[in-house]
Short mmCIF file of C-alpha atoms and ligand atoms in Angstrom, two decimals:
data_model
loop_
_atom_site.label_atom_id
_atom_site.label_comp_id
_atom_site.label_asym_id
_atom_site.label_seq_id
_atom_site.Cartn_x
_atom_site.Cartn_y
_atom_site.Cartn_z
CA MET M 30 -24.78 -16.72 -19.45
CA GLU M 31 -22.39 -15.18 -16.93
CA LEU M 32 -23.87 -14.87 -13.45
CA ILE M 33 -23.66 -11.46 -11.81
CA LYS M 34 -21.68 -11.89 -8.61
CA GLU M 35 -22.93 -10.58 -5.29
CA LEU M 36 -20.85 -7.79 -3.75
CA PRO M 37 -19.56 -9.93 -0.81
CA ALA M 38 -18.29 -12.50 -3.34
CA ILE M 39 -16.46 -9.73 -5.23
CA PHE M 40 -14.89 -8.44 -2.00
CA ALA M 41 -13.81 -11.97 -1.09
CA GLU M 42 -12.24 -12.37 -4.53
CA PHE M 43 -10.19 -9.21 -4.02
CA GLY M 44 -9.21 -10.61 -0.61
CA GLU M 45 -7.71 -13.64 -2.36
CA GLN M 46 -6.25 -11.64 -5.24
CA ARG M 47 -2.60 -12.02 -4.25
CA LYS M 48 -2.94 -15.80 -4.51
CA ASN M 49 -5.36 -15.74 -7.44
CA SER M 50 -2.93 -13.75 -9.59
CA PHE M 51 -0.14 -16.36 -9.37
CA VAL M 52 -1.53 -18.20 -12.39
CA ARG M 53 -1.99 -14.97 -14.35
CA ALA M 54 1.60 -13.99 -13.52
CA PHE M 55 2.79 -17.35 -14.79
CA GLU M 56 0.86 -16.90 -18.06
CA LEU M 57 2.34 -13.42 -18.53
CA LYS M 58 5.84 -14.75 -17.91
CA GLN M 59 5.24 -17.36 -20.62
CA GLN M 60 4.54 -14.44 -22.95
CA ASN M 61 7.91 -12.88 -22.01
CA ILE M 62 6.35 -9.97 -20.14
CA PRO M 63 9.02 -8.53 -17.83
CA PHE M 64 8.36 -8.51 -14.07
CA VAL M 65 9.71 -5.94 -11.67
CA GLY M 66 9.51 -6.83 -7.98
CA VAL M 67 9.10 -3.93 -5.56
CA PHE M 68 8.79 -3.36 -1.82
CA CYS M 69 7.66 0.20 -1.45
CA SER M 70 5.16 2.88 -2.46
CA TYR M 71 8.00 5.18 -3.52
CA PHE M 72 8.58 3.00 -6.60
CA PRO M 73 7.38 4.97 -9.66
CA ASP M 74 5.22 2.27 -11.19
CA GLU M 75 4.60 4.30 -14.34
CA LEU M 76 8.15 3.67 -15.61
CA ALA M 77 7.71 -0.09 -15.49
CA MET M 78 4.26 0.22 -17.06
CA ALA M 79 5.73 2.37 -19.86
CA MET M 80 7.91 -0.53 -21.02
CA GLY M 81 5.05 -3.01 -20.78
CA ALA M 82 6.30 -4.65 -17.59
CA CYS M 83 4.26 -5.88 -14.66
CA THR M 84 5.06 -4.65 -11.18
CA VAL M 85 4.57 -6.98 -8.24
CA GLY M 86 4.61 -6.09 -4.58
CA LEU M 87 7.01 -8.41 -2.75
CA CYS M 88 6.38 -7.27 0.83
CA SER M 89 5.59 -10.54 2.49
CA THR M 90 2.85 -10.72 5.04
CA SER M 91 3.13 -14.12 6.67
CA ASP M 92 5.25 -15.36 9.57
CA GLU M 93 5.81 -18.68 7.78
CA THR M 94 9.37 -17.90 6.69
CA ILE M 95 10.44 -15.78 9.66
CA PRO M 96 12.25 -18.65 11.49
CA GLU M 97 14.36 -19.21 8.38
CA ALA M 98 15.10 -15.47 8.11
CA GLU M 99 16.09 -15.33 11.79
CA LYS M 100 18.90 -17.79 11.09
CA ASP M 101 20.55 -14.98 9.10
CA LEU M 102 19.06 -11.73 10.41
CA PRO M 103 18.57 -10.28 13.90
CA ARG M 104 15.37 -11.39 15.62
CA ASN M 105 14.71 -7.84 16.69
CA LEU M 106 13.84 -6.70 13.17
CA CYS M 107 10.58 -5.63 11.54
CA PRO M 108 8.46 -8.68 10.57
CA LEU M 109 7.87 -7.27 7.10
CA ILE M 110 11.61 -7.38 6.42
CA LYS M 111 12.17 -10.78 8.02
CA SER M 112 9.22 -12.30 6.21
CA SER M 113 10.25 -10.81 2.84
CA TYR M 114 13.86 -11.96 3.23
CA GLY M 115 12.65 -15.38 4.36
CA PHE M 116 10.47 -15.81 1.27
CA ALA M 117 13.37 -14.80 -0.97
CA LYS M 118 15.77 -17.18 0.78
CA THR M 119 13.44 -20.14 0.72
CA ASP M 120 12.19 -19.34 -2.80
CA LYS M 121 8.60 -19.79 -1.60
CA CYS M 122 7.13 -16.60 -3.10
CA PRO M 123 6.06 -17.07 -6.74
CA TYR M 124 6.22 -13.31 -7.32
CA PHE M 125 9.82 -13.21 -6.14
CA TYR M 126 10.56 -16.15 -8.39
CA PHE M 127 8.94 -14.42 -11.40
CA SER M 128 10.70 -11.09 -10.81
CA ASP M 129 13.44 -10.36 -13.35
CA LEU M 130 14.69 -7.36 -11.40
CA ILE M 131 14.05 -6.13 -7.87
CA VAL M 132 13.93 -2.39 -7.32
CA GLY M 133 14.33 -1.04 -3.80
CA GLU M 134 14.72 2.41 -2.33
CA THR M 135 16.79 3.70 0.58
CA THR M 136 13.83 3.96 2.94
CA CYS M 137 14.30 2.50 6.45
CA ASP M 138 17.61 1.03 7.60
CA GLY M 139 16.28 -2.52 7.72
CA LYS M 140 15.04 -2.53 4.15
CA LYS M 141 18.22 -0.90 2.87
CA LYS M 142 20.36 -3.61 4.40
CA MET M 143 17.98 -6.36 3.25
CA TYR M 144 18.41 -5.24 -0.37
CA GLU M 145 22.15 -5.87 -0.07
CA TYR M 146 21.43 -9.49 0.82
CA LEU M 147 18.65 -9.95 -1.75
CA GLY M 148 21.33 -9.36 -4.37
CA LYS M 149 22.48 -12.93 -3.65
CA PHE M 150 19.20 -14.28 -5.02
CA LYS M 151 18.18 -11.84 -7.79
CA PRO M 152 19.45 -8.75 -9.64
CA VAL M 153 18.68 -5.79 -7.37
CA TYR M 154 18.72 -2.09 -8.14
CA VAL M 155 18.39 0.45 -5.34
CA MET M 156 17.15 4.00 -5.84
CA GLU M 157 18.57 6.61 -3.51
CA LEU M 158 15.51 8.06 -1.84
CA PRO M 159 16.28 11.27 0.04
CA ASN M 160 14.92 11.41 3.60
CA SER M 161 13.46 14.89 3.34
CA GLN M 162 11.20 16.75 0.93
CA SER M 163 13.36 19.85 0.39
CA PRO M 164 13.99 21.37 -3.08
CA GLU M 165 17.45 19.75 -3.06
CA ALA M 166 15.86 16.40 -2.22
CA LEU M 167 13.45 16.82 -5.12
CA GLU M 168 16.33 17.49 -7.47
CA LEU M 169 18.11 14.33 -6.32
CA TRP M 170 14.94 12.23 -6.54
CA LYS M 171 14.23 13.45 -10.07
CA LYS M 172 17.73 12.37 -11.08
CA GLU M 173 17.08 8.99 -9.43
CA ILE M 174 13.87 8.60 -11.43
CA ILE M 175 15.70 9.28 -14.68
CA LYS M 176 18.48 6.89 -13.62
CA LEU M 177 15.86 4.21 -12.96
CA LYS M 178 14.35 4.76 -16.42
CA ASN M 179 17.83 4.28 -17.94
CA LYS M 180 18.45 1.20 -15.81
CA LEU M 181 15.16 -0.41 -16.85
CA GLU M 182 15.82 0.31 -20.53
CA GLU M 183 19.30 -1.19 -20.29
CA HIS M 184 18.31 -4.20 -18.18
CA PHE M 185 15.34 -5.22 -20.31
CA GLY M 186 16.47 -3.79 -23.67
CA LEU M 187 13.13 -2.02 -24.04
CA PRO M 188 12.72 1.68 -24.84
CA ILE M 189 10.78 3.92 -22.45
CA THR M 190 9.59 6.90 -24.49
CA GLU M 191 8.04 10.03 -23.04
CA GLU M 192 4.82 9.27 -24.86
CA LYS M 193 4.60 5.85 -23.19
CA VAL M 194 5.36 7.35 -19.78
CA ARG M 195 2.55 9.90 -20.25
CA LYS M 196 0.12 7.12 -21.21
CA ALA M 197 1.13 5.12 -18.14
CA VAL M 198 0.72 8.18 -15.93
CA HIS M 199 -2.81 8.62 -17.20
CA LEU M 200 -3.70 4.94 -16.74
CA ARG M 201 -2.24 4.85 -13.22
CA ASN M 202 -4.01 8.09 -12.28
CA GLU M 203 -7.30 6.63 -13.47
CA LEU M 204 -6.79 3.66 -11.16
CA ARG M 205 -5.98 6.02 -8.28
CA ARG M 206 -9.14 8.03 -9.05
CA ALA M 207 -11.24 4.85 -9.09
CA LEU M 208 -9.76 3.63 -5.80
CA ARG M 209 -10.33 7.03 -4.20
CA GLU M 210 -13.94 7.05 -5.37
CA PHE M 211 -14.26 3.54 -4.00
CA TYR M 212 -12.99 4.34 -0.51
CA GLN M 213 -15.12 7.47 -0.44
CA VAL M 214 -18.14 5.18 0.03
CA MET M 215 -16.99 5.16 3.66
CA ARG M 216 -18.15 8.78 4.00
CA LEU M 217 -21.63 7.29 4.37
CA ASP M 218 -22.96 6.83 7.90
CA PRO M 219 -23.80 4.05 8.67
CA VAL M 220 -21.00 2.54 6.60
CA PRO M 221 -22.01 0.51 3.53
CA ILE M 222 -19.18 -2.07 3.76
CA SER M 223 -16.89 -3.38 6.48
CA GLY M 224 -13.35 -2.13 7.07
CA LEU M 225 -11.98 -5.54 6.19
CA GLU M 226 -13.79 -5.43 2.83
CA LEU M 227 -12.37 -1.96 2.29
CA TYR M 228 -8.87 -3.24 3.04
CA ASN M 229 -9.26 -6.35 0.87
CA VAL M 230 -10.29 -4.39 -2.22
CA LEU M 231 -7.51 -1.80 -1.84
CA ASN M 232 -4.90 -4.47 -1.23
CA GLY M 233 -6.21 -6.88 -3.86
CA ALA M 234 -6.27 -4.21 -6.57
CA SER M 235 -2.49 -3.91 -6.32
CA PHE M 236 -2.17 -7.54 -7.42
CA ARG M 237 -4.09 -7.00 -10.64
CA PHE M 238 -1.90 -6.59 -13.71
CA ASP M 239 -4.63 -5.33 -16.05
CA LYS M 240 -4.81 -1.75 -14.78
CA ALA M 241 -7.53 -0.55 -17.18
CA GLN M 242 -9.76 -3.53 -16.46
CA VAL M 243 -9.43 -3.36 -12.69
CA THR M 244 -10.15 0.39 -12.84
CA GLN M 245 -13.39 -0.36 -14.66
CA GLU M 246 -14.34 -3.15 -12.23
CA ILE M 247 -13.74 -0.92 -9.21
CA ARG M 248 -15.90 1.83 -10.70
CA GLU M 249 -18.74 -0.63 -11.33
CA MET M 250 -18.42 -2.05 -7.82
CA THR M 251 -18.52 1.44 -6.28
CA GLN M 252 -21.69 2.23 -8.18
CA ARG M 253 -23.28 -1.00 -6.98
CA ILE M 254 -22.38 -0.19 -3.37
CA TYR M 255 -24.26 3.12 -3.67
CA ASP M 256 -27.19 1.47 -5.45
CA GLU M 257 -27.59 -1.27 -2.83
CA TYR M 258 -27.21 1.25 0.00
CA LYS M 259 -30.26 3.11 -1.29
CA THR M 260 -32.47 0.11 -0.54
CA ALA M 261 -30.87 -1.43 2.56
CA HIS M 262 -28.26 -0.71 5.20
CA LYS M 263 -26.15 -3.66 6.28
CA TYR M 264 -24.53 -1.95 9.29
CA THR M 265 -25.73 0.25 12.14
CA LYS M 266 -23.97 3.40 13.29
CA GLY M 267 -20.95 3.05 15.58
CA PRO M 268 -17.65 4.76 16.40
CA ARG M 269 -15.85 5.70 13.19
CA ILE M 270 -12.18 4.72 13.32
CA LEU M 271 -9.24 5.78 11.16
CA ILE M 272 -6.24 3.45 11.05
CA THR M 273 -2.75 4.84 10.45
CA GLY M 274 0.79 3.50 10.83
CA CYS M 275 2.81 0.74 9.13
CA PRO M 276 1.48 -1.24 6.15
CA LEU M 277 -1.27 -3.57 7.37
CA GLY M 278 -0.46 -6.67 5.29
CA GLY M 279 -0.02 -9.54 7.74
CA VAL M 280 -1.86 -7.80 10.58
CA ALA M 281 -5.01 -6.45 8.89
CA GLU M 282 -7.20 -9.38 9.80
CA LYS M 283 -6.53 -9.38 13.55
CA THR M 284 -6.48 -5.58 14.00
CA ILE M 285 -9.47 -4.60 11.85
CA ARG M 286 -11.49 -7.49 13.25
CA ALA M 287 -10.70 -6.40 16.82
CA ILE M 288 -12.14 -2.97 16.03
CA GLU M 289 -15.20 -4.21 14.17
CA GLU M 290 -16.06 -7.04 16.56
CA ASN M 291 -16.15 -4.45 19.33
CA GLY M 292 -18.71 -2.28 17.53
CA GLY M 293 -16.35 0.15 15.75
CA HIS M 294 -16.19 0.76 12.01
CA VAL M 295 -12.93 1.30 10.17
CA VAL M 296 -13.85 4.13 7.80
CA ALA M 297 -10.40 5.20 6.59
CA LEU M 298 -7.00 3.60 6.11
CA GLU M 299 -4.19 6.11 5.96
CA ASN M 300 -1.45 3.45 5.68
CA CYS M 301 0.44 2.41 2.55
CA GLY M 302 -1.96 0.51 0.36
CA GLY M 303 -4.67 2.89 1.56
CA ALA M 304 -4.93 6.65 1.19
CA LYS M 305 -1.17 7.23 1.50
CA THR M 306 -0.58 5.61 -1.88
CA VAL M 307 -3.72 6.74 -3.67
CA ASP M 308 -4.44 10.24 -2.43
CA LYS M 309 -2.23 12.25 -4.78
CA LEU M 310 -2.09 12.09 -8.56
CA VAL M 311 0.79 12.71 -10.96
CA ASP M 312 0.33 15.98 -12.86
CA GLU M 313 -0.57 14.66 -16.33
CA ASP M 314 -0.19 18.07 -17.99
CA ALA M 315 3.24 18.85 -16.59
CA GLU M 316 5.75 20.02 -19.17
CA ASP M 317 8.39 17.76 -17.61
CA ILE M 318 6.76 14.41 -16.84
CA TYR M 319 9.80 13.13 -14.91
CA ASP M 320 9.63 16.18 -12.67
CA ALA M 321 5.92 15.48 -12.12
CA LEU M 322 6.68 11.86 -11.18
CA ALA M 323 9.43 12.97 -8.80
CA ARG M 324 7.11 15.45 -7.07
CA ARG M 325 4.25 12.98 -6.69
CA TYR M 326 6.34 10.19 -5.24
CA LEU M 327 8.57 12.30 -3.00
CA ASP M 328 5.42 13.79 -1.47
CA ILE M 329 4.39 10.46 0.13
CA GLY M 330 4.03 11.00 3.88
CA CYS M 331 6.02 8.01 5.13
CA SER M 332 7.80 8.11 8.48
CA VAL M 333 11.14 7.62 6.73
CA MET M 334 10.86 11.34 5.86
CA SER M 335 12.16 13.83 8.37
CA PRO M 336 10.26 15.97 9.03
CA ASN M 337 7.08 14.33 7.77
CA PRO M 338 4.40 17.03 7.49
CA ASN M 339 2.50 15.36 4.64
CA ARG M 340 1.39 12.55 6.93
CA LEU M 341 -0.26 15.06 9.26
CA ASP M 342 -1.84 16.89 6.34
CA LEU M 343 -3.42 13.68 5.02
CA LEU M 344 -4.52 12.56 8.49
CA GLY M 345 -6.21 15.91 9.11
CA ARG M 346 -8.06 15.77 5.79
CA LEU M 347 -9.20 12.18 6.27
CA VAL M 348 -10.44 12.82 9.81
CA GLU M 349 -12.61 15.65 8.54
CA GLU M 350 -13.84 13.97 5.38
CA TYR M 351 -14.74 10.68 7.06
CA LYS M 352 -16.12 12.18 10.28
CA VAL M 353 -13.68 10.11 12.30
CA ASP M 354 -14.31 9.62 16.05
CA ALA M 355 -10.92 8.15 16.99
CA VAL M 356 -7.54 7.25 15.51
CA VAL M 357 -5.83 3.88 15.96
CA GLU M 358 -2.19 3.56 15.03
CA ILE M 359 -0.82 0.11 14.19
CA THR M 360 2.94 -0.26 14.14
CA LEU M 361 5.11 -3.27 13.45
CA GLN M 362 7.65 -4.40 16.02
CA ALA M 363 11.08 -2.83 15.54
CA CYS M 364 9.86 -0.35 12.95
CA HIS M 365 11.75 2.53 14.50
CA THR M 366 10.54 5.37 12.30
CA TYR M 367 6.82 4.63 12.74
CA ASN M 368 7.21 3.70 16.42
CA ILE M 369 9.04 6.94 17.19
CA GLU M 370 6.54 8.94 15.16
CA THR M 371 3.66 7.67 17.34
CA LEU M 372 4.43 10.45 19.84
CA GLY M 373 3.99 13.19 17.22
CA ILE M 374 0.87 11.53 15.81
CA LYS M 375 -0.68 11.17 19.28
CA GLN M 376 0.00 14.84 20.03
CA PHE M 377 -1.43 15.90 16.67
CA VAL M 378 -4.57 13.77 17.08
CA ASN M 379 -5.19 14.74 20.72
CA GLU M 380 -4.21 18.38 20.64
CA GLN M 381 -5.07 19.53 17.14
CA LEU M 382 -7.83 17.21 16.02
CA HIS M 383 -9.18 16.83 19.59
CA LEU M 384 -9.78 13.10 19.14
CA PRO M 385 -8.89 9.99 21.16
CA TYR M 386 -5.84 8.06 19.96
CA MET M 387 -4.33 4.69 20.73
CA SER M 388 -1.34 2.87 19.33
CA MET M 389 -0.60 -0.84 19.17
CA GLU M 390 2.64 -2.53 18.27
CA THR M 391 2.31 -5.99 16.78
CA ASP M 392 3.89 -8.57 14.48
CA TYR M 393 2.76 -11.28 12.06
CA SER M 394 2.02 -13.90 14.71
CA THR M 395 -1.46 -14.48 16.06
CA SER M 396 -0.26 -14.81 19.66
CA ASP M 397 -1.29 -11.26 20.59
CA ALA M 398 -4.77 -11.38 18.99
CA GLY M 399 -6.47 -11.77 22.41
CA GLN M 400 -4.51 -8.90 23.90
CA ILE M 401 -5.31 -6.64 20.94
CA ASN M 402 -8.97 -7.50 21.31
CA THR M 403 -8.97 -6.66 25.04
CA ARG M 404 -7.29 -3.30 24.45
CA MET M 405 -9.69 -2.48 21.65
CA THR M 406 -12.71 -3.35 23.79
CA ALA M 407 -11.54 -0.90 26.46
CA PHE M 408 -10.74 1.81 23.91
CA LEU M 409 -14.07 1.57 22.12
CA GLU M 410 -16.04 1.48 25.37
CA MET M 411 -14.45 4.76 26.29
CA LEU M 412 -15.65 6.48 23.09
S1 BJ8 E 505 6.32 4.34 1.80
S2 BJ8 E 505 5.49 2.69 4.86
S3 BJ8 E 505 6.02 0.87 1.85
S4 BJ8 E 505 8.81 2.47 3.50
S5 BJ8 E 505 7.33 -1.35 8.58
S6 BJ8 E 505 9.95 -2.12 6.33
S7 BJ8 E 505 9.34 1.28 7.32
S8 BJ8 E 505 10.74 -1.08 9.53
S9 BJ8 E 505 7.13 -0.58 4.95
FE1 BJ8 E 505 6.95 1.26 3.90
FE2 BJ8 E 505 7.55 2.47 1.64
FE3 BJ8 E 505 7.11 3.88 3.86
FE4 BJ8 E 505 5.10 2.69 2.66
FE5 BJ8 E 505 10.80 -0.40 7.42
FE6 BJ8 E 505 8.90 0.11 9.13
FE7 BJ8 E 505 9.32 -2.35 8.43
FE8 BJ8 E 505 8.33 -0.61 6.71
#
């Protein structure tokens, strides 16, 4: 008889998902399932799914390989890029090793240049992502999506039919719906789960290859969270914090903990991996499915876009929906686009949402954990 796992055990499992899926990835490779390695939320996953491939996120989140990367790259570079390059160079990331093709996009300057060097280790294909969301940009991005489809078909010798793309769009949308319903549990006050648990599930779900199954599991887990909340509350009320900024992989533990150990609750994650990547769906009924994919992905409110109104739109909606008391922005060192955008985000949060705001720049080391904690204590005391 299979034992029913407690919710904390399920959250912990999602927290370890990246590592836990190594074996599954190996098994799938043995069955000749193609693997596409990606670094960014602008990658239209549905195209890889339509040819039966698995997509793996290669953004590395540990400082382990940064010294090796710094032998080749400038030290003053975003840790996400240095870590990712370092894992590729040292061949220490199983997902990089399993990837048959790496697909990148022309997002920030650092990533663009890294892709040129990754070509030494693996076949790399780069999509030309426009840096604005104008009608002309949409036209270019749609062409890039069709070019990617052709590239995948040619590289893997597998056909990508419209019917398969539509099926993949539906499956991927279902997962987005399930993840959205899951994070909506944080509308409850007091919160039913911790911010770290929220992060772990959202992040872990991206390392599951069985999209239909993980969708089902997330729906069941969400229902259980509501059921258990009816009988007992694990947390008391406290300041409700929204986190925005760079992807949190590699810094989630120290930043979310600093908020929660000082009495705050992280109720919303706007970053990639959180609402930014899940909020909008692809229009399943669109006459032109490639146009629908282009619209959905180009709409992502990343700071590589100029201007970037969709980030403000999402922030405003999340603040209202999750009854947020303050916004904390986490940026990675040398991430110019997010670091420069902190000024606009601060002005928006202070002047239009009338909420307190603080930003923190960090990297993958643990050396600033004490300093982050001290700043967070002061910020939360002020609320
Ligand atoms: S859609 S956030 S995943 S680009 S942190 S590498 S931007 S210097 S990760 Fe990102 Fe796509 Fe945008 Fe999301 Fe460059 Fe900044 Fe480093 Fe970054």
